[in-house]
Amino acid sequence: MLLMEALGSALLGLALSATAARVLARRLPSARVVLVSGVLGALFGAYLMHFALGPGHNTLTATFLGAVLVSAVVVSLLLRPASGPRRPAHRTPFSLPSGG
C-alpha cells in the first residue's frame, strides 16, 4: 500500500508540475527544476499525510489530496512576477510632486 501511495503521489506531482511548466513557462524557472520540485513536493505531501493520518488508514484519496496540495504550494513558490507594462506608482490624494 505504501508503494502505491508513493508512486501515485509522484505521478500526480509530475502531472501537476508538467502542466504548470507548460502553462506558466514564462514565469517559472527551467522545466527540470519545476518537474523535480513538483515530484518532491508531492512525495513530501504524501509522507506528511501518511504521518498525520496514522497507521492503518485505508484512504488513498486523503494521501493523494495532501500530495497534490503540497506539490502545488511548492511549485507556486517558484513563480516569478509577471513581466509586462507596469502601472505608475499610486500617489496619495492631494500630494505634491517632489522637486528632486
PDB file of N, CA, C and O in Angstrom, residues 18-70:
ATOM      1  N   ALA A  18       4.174  19.395 -14.610  1.00  0.00           N
ATOM      2  CA  ALA A  18       4.289  19.475 -16.064  1.00  0.00           C
ATOM      3  C   ALA A  18       3.243  20.430 -16.634  1.00  0.00           C
ATOM      4  O   ALA A  18       3.534  21.202 -17.559  1.00  0.00           O
ATOM      5  N   THR A  19       2.047  20.396 -16.078  1.00  0.00           N
ATOM      6  CA  THR A  19       1.013  21.326 -16.515  1.00  0.00           C
ATOM      7  C   THR A  19       1.401  22.763 -16.191  1.00  0.00           C
ATOM      8  O   THR A  19       1.240  23.662 -17.021  1.00  0.00           O
ATOM      9  N   ALA A  20       1.933  22.976 -14.995  1.00  0.00           N
ATOM     10  CA  ALA A  20       2.358  24.326 -14.618  1.00  0.00           C
ATOM     11  C   ALA A  20       3.518  24.795 -15.490  1.00  0.00           C
ATOM     12  O   ALA A  20       3.558  25.961 -15.895  1.00  0.00           O
ATOM     13  N   ALA A  21       4.450  23.905 -15.788  1.00  0.00           N
ATOM     14  CA  ALA A  21       5.591  24.285 -16.629  1.00  0.00           C
ATOM     15  C   ALA A  21       5.148  24.614 -18.041  1.00  0.00           C
ATOM     16  O   ALA A  21       5.745  25.465 -18.705  1.00  0.00           O
ATOM     17  N   ARG A  22       4.104  23.979 -18.495  1.00  0.00           N
ATOM     18  CA  ARG A  22       3.613  24.240 -19.855  1.00  0.00           C
ATOM     19  C   ARG A  22       2.791  25.531 -19.915  1.00  0.00           C
ATOM     20  O   ARG A  22       2.952  26.339 -20.823  1.00  0.00           O
ATOM     21  N   VAL A  23       1.936  25.737 -18.924  1.00  0.00           N
ATOM     22  CA  VAL A  23       1.056  26.891 -18.935  1.00  0.00           C
ATOM     23  C   VAL A  23       1.784  28.174 -18.522  1.00  0.00           C
ATOM     24  O   VAL A  23       1.581  29.232 -19.112  1.00  0.00           O
ATOM     25  N   LEU A  24       2.634  28.079 -17.521  1.00  0.00           N
ATOM     26  CA  LEU A  24       3.306  29.262 -16.972  1.00  0.00           C
ATOM     27  C   LEU A  24       4.797  29.265 -17.294  1.00  0.00           C
ATOM     28  O   LEU A  24       5.621  29.610 -16.442  1.00  0.00           O
ATOM     29  N   ALA A  25       5.158  28.907 -18.497  1.00  0.00           N
ATOM     30  CA  ALA A  25       6.565  28.749 -18.856  1.00  0.00           C
ATOM     31  C   ALA A  25       7.366  30.036 -18.691  1.00  0.00           C
ATOM     32  O   ALA A  25       8.534  30.004 -18.310  1.00  0.00           O
ATOM     33  N   ARG A  26       6.763  31.174 -18.965  1.00  0.00           N
ATOM     34  CA  ARG A  26       7.492  32.446 -18.882  1.00  0.00           C
ATOM     35  C   ARG A  26       7.767  32.870 -17.446  1.00  0.00           C
ATOM     36  O   ARG A  26       8.707  33.614 -17.198  1.00  0.00           O
ATOM     37  N   ARG A  27       6.936  32.419 -16.528  1.00  0.00           N
ATOM     38  CA  ARG A  27       7.066  32.868 -15.141  1.00  0.00           C
ATOM     39  C   ARG A  27       7.763  31.863 -14.240  1.00  0.00           C
ATOM     40  O   ARG A  27       7.923  32.114 -13.052  1.00  0.00           O
ATOM     41  N   LEU A  28       8.178  30.730 -14.765  1.00  0.00           N
ATOM     42  CA  LEU A  28       8.837  29.706 -13.971  1.00  0.00           C
ATOM     43  C   LEU A  28      10.277  29.527 -14.438  1.00  0.00           C
ATOM     44  O   LEU A  28      10.611  29.831 -15.578  1.00  0.00           O
ATOM     45  N   PRO A  29      11.143  29.010 -13.556  1.00  0.00           N
ATOM     46  CA  PRO A  29      12.499  28.688 -14.000  1.00  0.00           C
ATOM     47  C   PRO A  29      12.482  27.500 -14.957  1.00  0.00           C
ATOM     48  O   PRO A  29      11.424  27.120 -15.466  1.00  0.00           O
ATOM     49  N   SER A  30      13.595  26.884 -15.187  1.00  0.00           N
ATOM     50  CA  SER A  30      13.677  25.797 -16.162  1.00  0.00           C
ATOM     51  C   SER A  30      12.701  24.671 -15.819  1.00  0.00           C
ATOM     52  O   SER A  30      12.341  24.452 -14.658  1.00  0.00           O
ATOM     53  N   ALA A  31      12.287  23.974 -16.846  1.00  0.00           N
ATOM     54  CA  ALA A  31      11.291  22.911 -16.672  1.00  0.00           C
ATOM     55  C   ALA A  31      11.813  21.796 -15.774  1.00  0.00           C
ATOM     56  O   ALA A  31      11.049  21.195 -15.018  1.00  0.00           O
ATOM     57  N   ARG A  32      13.091  21.528 -15.827  1.00  0.00           N
ATOM     58  CA  ARG A  32      13.669  20.470 -14.991  1.00  0.00           C
ATOM     59  C   ARG A  32      13.502  20.790 -13.509  1.00  0.00           C
ATOM     60  O   ARG A  32      13.133  19.934 -12.706  1.00  0.00           O
ATOM     61  N   VAL A  33      13.749  22.035 -13.139  1.00  0.00           N
ATOM     62  CA  VAL A  33      13.596  22.446 -11.741  1.00  0.00           C
ATOM     63  C   VAL A  33      12.133  22.331 -11.309  1.00  0.00           C
ATOM     64  O   VAL A  33      11.832  21.854 -10.212  1.00  0.00           O
ATOM     65  N   VAL A  34      11.230  22.728 -12.175  1.00  0.00           N
ATOM     66  CA  VAL A  34       9.804  22.677 -11.852  1.00  0.00           C
ATOM     67  C   VAL A  34       9.344  21.230 -11.687  1.00  0.00           C
ATOM     68  O   VAL A  34       8.626  20.898 -10.739  1.00  0.00           O
ATOM     69  N   LEU A  35       9.770  20.359 -12.595  1.00  0.00           N
ATOM     70  CA  LEU A  35       9.344  18.958 -12.516  1.00  0.00           C
ATOM     71  C   LEU A  35       9.880  18.275 -11.265  1.00  0.00           C
ATOM     72  O   LEU A  35       9.153  17.558 -10.567  1.00  0.00           O
ATOM     73  N   VAL A  36      11.149  18.497 -10.977  1.00  0.00           N
ATOM     74  CA  VAL A  36      11.739  17.859  -9.794  1.00  0.00           C
ATOM     75  C   VAL A  36      11.096  18.381  -8.518  1.00  0.00           C
ATOM     76  O   VAL A  36      10.767  17.609  -7.609  1.00  0.00           O
ATOM     77  N   SER A  37      10.892  19.694  -8.428  1.00  0.00           N
ATOM     78  CA  SER A  37      10.288  20.238  -7.211  1.00  0.00           C
ATOM     79  C   SER A  37       8.835  19.799  -7.062  1.00  0.00           C
ATOM     80  O   SER A  37       8.362  19.587  -5.938  1.00  0.00           O
ATOM     81  N   GLY A  38       8.117  19.639  -8.164  1.00  0.00           N
ATOM     82  CA  GLY A  38       6.741  19.160  -8.081  1.00  0.00           C
ATOM     83  C   GLY A  38       6.661  17.732  -7.572  1.00  0.00           C
ATOM     84  O   GLY A  38       5.828  17.407  -6.725  1.00  0.00           O
ATOM     85  N   VAL A  39       7.533  16.879  -8.077  1.00  0.00           N
ATOM     86  CA  VAL A  39       7.540  15.479  -7.634  1.00  0.00           C
ATOM     87  C   VAL A  39       7.981  15.373  -6.177  1.00  0.00           C
ATOM     88  O   VAL A  39       7.365  14.661  -5.378  1.00  0.00           O
ATOM     89  N   LEU A  40       9.037  16.102  -5.806  1.00  0.00           N
ATOM     90  CA  LEU A  40       9.498  16.049  -4.415  1.00  0.00           C
ATOM     91  C   LEU A  40       8.471  16.641  -3.455  1.00  0.00           C
ATOM     92  O   LEU A  40       8.298  16.133  -2.346  1.00  0.00           O
ATOM     93  N   GLY A  41       7.780  17.687  -3.880  1.00  0.00           N
ATOM     94  CA  GLY A  41       6.718  18.246  -3.047  1.00  0.00           C
ATOM     95  C   GLY A  41       5.579  17.263  -2.852  1.00  0.00           C
ATOM     96  O   GLY A  41       5.019  17.151  -1.768  1.00  0.00           O
ATOM     97  N   ALA A  42       5.232  16.538  -3.902  1.00  0.00           N
ATOM     98  CA  ALA A  42       4.161  15.551  -3.793  1.00  0.00           C
ATOM     99  C   ALA A  42       4.572  14.391  -2.888  1.00  0.00           C
ATOM    100  O   ALA A  42       3.765  13.906  -2.089  1.00  0.00           O
ATOM    101  N   LEU A  43       5.804  13.954  -3.003  1.00  0.00           N
ATOM    102  CA  LEU A  43       6.268  12.875  -2.124  1.00  0.00           C
ATOM    103  C   LEU A  43       6.293  13.323  -0.668  1.00  0.00           C
ATOM    104  O   LEU A  43       5.922  12.568   0.235  1.00  0.00           O
ATOM    105  N   PHE A  44       6.720  14.549  -0.432  1.00  0.00           N
ATOM    106  CA  PHE A  44       6.708  15.066   0.938  1.00  0.00           C
ATOM    107  C   PHE A  44       5.277  15.214   1.447  1.00  0.00           C
ATOM    108  O   PHE A  44       4.984  14.915   2.609  1.00  0.00           O
ATOM    109  N   GLY A  45       4.361  15.663   0.585  1.00  0.00           N
ATOM    110  CA  GLY A  45       2.965  15.782   0.982  1.00  0.00           C
ATOM    111  C   GLY A  45       2.345  14.433   1.311  1.00  0.00           C
ATOM    112  O   GLY A  45       1.561  14.312   2.256  1.00  0.00           O
ATOM    113  N   ALA A  46       2.697  13.408   0.540  1.00  0.00           N
ATOM    114  CA  ALA A  46       2.181  12.064   0.825  1.00  0.00           C
ATOM    115  C   ALA A  46       2.732  11.550   2.155  1.00  0.00           C
ATOM    116  O   ALA A  46       2.003  10.948   2.954  1.00  0.00           O
ATOM    117  N   TYR A  47       4.016  11.796   2.387  1.00  0.00           N
ATOM    118  CA  TYR A  47       4.615  11.386   3.663  1.00  0.00           C
ATOM    119  C   TYR A  47       3.957  12.122   4.825  1.00  0.00           C
ATOM    120  O   TYR A  47       3.649  11.519   5.860  1.00  0.00           O
ATOM    121  N   LEU A  48       3.724  13.416   4.656  1.00  0.00           N
ATOM    122  CA  LEU A  48       3.112  14.219   5.706  1.00  0.00           C
ATOM    123  C   LEU A  48       1.701  13.734   6.017  1.00  0.00           C
ATOM    124  O   LEU A  48       1.320  13.594   7.187  1.00  0.00           O
ATOM    125  N   MET A  49       0.914  13.447   4.986  1.00  0.00           N
ATOM    126  CA  MET A  49      -0.447  12.957   5.210  1.00  0.00           C
ATOM    127  C   MET A  49      -0.443  11.544   5.803  1.00  0.00           C
ATOM    128  O   MET A  49      -1.276  11.227   6.644  1.00  0.00           O
ATOM    129  N   HIS A  50       0.484  10.725   5.344  1.00  0.00           N
ATOM    130  CA  HIS A  50       0.578   9.379   5.899  1.00  0.00           C
ATOM    131  C   HIS A  50       0.914   9.447   7.386  1.00  0.00           C
ATOM    132  O   HIS A  50       0.363   8.698   8.197  1.00  0.00           O
ATOM    133  N   PHE A  51       1.806  10.355   7.741  1.00  0.00           N
ATOM    134  CA  PHE A  51       2.189  10.527   9.141  1.00  0.00           C
ATOM    135  C   PHE A  51       1.041  11.130   9.943  1.00  0.00           C
ATOM    136  O   PHE A  51       0.803  10.738  11.081  1.00  0.00           O
ATOM    137  N   ALA A  52       0.314  12.078   9.371  1.00  0.00           N
ATOM    138  CA  ALA A  52      -0.769  12.745  10.095  1.00  0.00           C
ATOM    139  C   ALA A  52      -1.965  11.816  10.314  1.00  0.00           C
ATOM    140  O   ALA A  52      -2.620  11.879  11.352  1.00  0.00           O
ATOM    141  N   LEU A  53      -2.254  10.967   9.327  1.00  0.00           N
ATOM    142  CA  LEU A  53      -3.406  10.076   9.461  1.00  0.00           C
ATOM    143  C   LEU A  53      -3.131   8.907  10.394  1.00  0.00           C
ATOM    144  O   LEU A  53      -4.052   8.336  10.953  1.00  0.00           O
ATOM    145  N   GLY A  54      -1.890   8.534  10.527  1.00  0.00           N
ATOM    146  CA  GLY A  54      -1.543   7.464  11.430  1.00  0.00           C
ATOM    147  C   GLY A  54      -1.557   6.104  10.759  1.00  0.00           C
ATOM    148  O   GLY A  54      -1.975   5.957   9.599  1.00  0.00           O
ATOM    149  N   PRO A  55      -1.106   5.100  11.481  1.00  0.00           N
ATOM    150  CA  PRO A  55      -1.036   3.761  10.895  1.00  0.00           C
ATOM    151  C   PRO A  55      -2.425   3.154  10.709  1.00  0.00           C
ATOM    152  O   PRO A  55      -3.346   3.407  11.472  1.00  0.00           O
ATOM    153  N   GLY A  56      -2.559   2.389   9.669  1.00  0.00           N
ATOM    154  CA  GLY A  56      -3.790   1.656   9.433  1.00  0.00           C
ATOM    155  C   GLY A  56      -4.867   2.429   8.703  1.00  0.00           C
ATOM    156  O   GLY A  56      -5.992   1.951   8.629  1.00  0.00           O
ATOM    157  N   HIS A  57      -4.575   3.585   8.165  1.00  0.00           N
ATOM    158  CA  HIS A  57      -5.615   4.281   7.409  1.00  0.00           C
ATOM    159  C   HIS A  57      -5.760   3.619   6.043  1.00  0.00           C
ATOM    160  O   HIS A  57      -4.819   3.088   5.492  1.00  0.00           O
ATOM    161  N   ASN A  58      -6.950   3.660   5.516  1.00  0.00           N
ATOM    162  CA  ASN A  58      -7.226   2.955   4.265  1.00  0.00           C
ATOM    163  C   ASN A  58      -7.612   3.891   3.127  1.00  0.00           C
ATOM    164  O   ASN A  58      -8.117   3.437   2.115  1.00  0.00           O
ATOM    165  N   THR A  59      -7.409   5.181   3.283  1.00  0.00           N
ATOM    166  CA  THR A  59      -7.853   6.108   2.253  1.00  0.00           C
ATOM    167  C   THR A  59      -6.672   6.622   1.444  1.00  0.00           C
ATOM    168  O   THR A  59      -5.803   7.305   1.956  1.00  0.00           O
ATOM    169  N   LEU A  60      -6.651   6.246   0.190  1.00  0.00           N
ATOM    170  CA  LEU A  60      -5.649   6.798  -0.716  1.00  0.00           C
ATOM    171  C   LEU A  60      -6.014   8.213  -1.120  1.00  0.00           C
ATOM    172  O   LEU A  60      -5.138   9.023  -1.446  1.00  0.00           O
ATOM    173  N   THR A  61      -7.298   8.516  -1.077  1.00  0.00           N
ATOM    174  CA  THR A  61      -7.760   9.830  -1.509  1.00  0.00           C
ATOM    175  C   THR A  61      -7.165  10.938  -0.647  1.00  0.00           C
ATOM    176  O   THR A  61      -6.708  11.955  -1.169  1.00  0.00           O
ATOM    177  N   ALA A  62      -7.152  10.752   0.646  1.00  0.00           N
ATOM    178  CA  ALA A  62      -6.599  11.775   1.538  1.00  0.00           C
ATOM    179  C   ALA A  62      -5.105  11.949   1.313  1.00  0.00           C
ATOM    180  O   ALA A  62      -4.594  13.066   1.307  1.00  0.00           O
ATOM    181  N   THR A  63      -4.415  10.852   1.114  1.00  0.00           N
ATOM    182  CA  THR A  63      -2.980  10.925   0.873  1.00  0.00           C
ATOM    183  C   THR A  63      -2.688  11.629  -0.440  1.00  0.00           C
ATOM    184  O   THR A  63      -1.798  12.486  -0.515  1.00  0.00           O
ATOM    185  N   PHE A  64      -3.441  11.303  -1.471  1.00  0.00           N
ATOM    186  CA  PHE A  64      -3.229  11.951  -2.761  1.00  0.00           C
ATOM    187  C   PHE A  64      -3.612  13.426  -2.715  1.00  0.00           C
ATOM    188  O   PHE A  64      -2.963  14.253  -3.349  1.00  0.00           O
ATOM    189  N   LEU A  65      -4.651  13.763  -1.975  1.00  0.00           N
ATOM    190  CA  LEU A  65      -5.044  15.156  -1.846  1.00  0.00           C
ATOM    191  C   LEU A  65      -3.948  15.964  -1.154  1.00  0.00           C
ATOM    192  O   LEU A  65      -3.607  17.062  -1.592  1.00  0.00           O
ATOM    193  N   GLY A  66      -3.376  15.416  -0.098  1.00  0.00           N
ATOM    194  CA  GLY A  66      -2.268  16.093   0.573  1.00  0.00           C
ATOM    195  C   GLY A  66      -1.060  16.231  -0.326  1.00  0.00           C
ATOM    196  O   GLY A  66      -0.379  17.257  -0.315  1.00  0.00           O
ATOM    197  N   ALA A  67      -0.790  15.212  -1.134  1.00  0.00           N
ATOM    198  CA  ALA A  67       0.345  15.266  -2.050  1.00  0.00           C
ATOM    199  C   ALA A  67       0.155  16.349  -3.092  1.00  0.00           C
ATOM    200  O   ALA A  67       1.082  17.117  -3.384  1.00  0.00           O
ATOM    201  N   VAL A  68      -1.038  16.453  -3.650  1.00  0.00           N
ATOM    202  CA  VAL A  68      -1.303  17.473  -4.673  1.00  0.00           C
ATOM    203  C   VAL A  68      -1.244  18.871  -4.073  1.00  0.00           C
ATOM    204  O   VAL A  68      -0.692  19.798  -4.689  1.00  0.00           O
ATOM    205  N   LEU A  69      -1.775  19.041  -2.881  1.00  0.00           N
ATOM    206  CA  LEU A  69      -1.759  20.364  -2.257  1.00  0.00           C
ATOM    207  C   LEU A  69      -0.343  20.833  -1.958  1.00  0.00           C
ATOM    208  O   LEU A  69       0.015  21.975  -2.248  1.00  0.00           O
ATOM    209  N   VAL A  70       0.470  19.975  -1.383  1.00  0.00           N
ATOM    210  CA  VAL A  70       1.841  20.375  -1.073  1.00  0.00           C
ATOM    211  C   VAL A  70       2.635  20.593  -2.351  1.00  0.00           C
ATOM    212  O   VAL A  70       3.437  21.527  -2.453  1.00  0.00           O
TER     213      VAL A  70
END
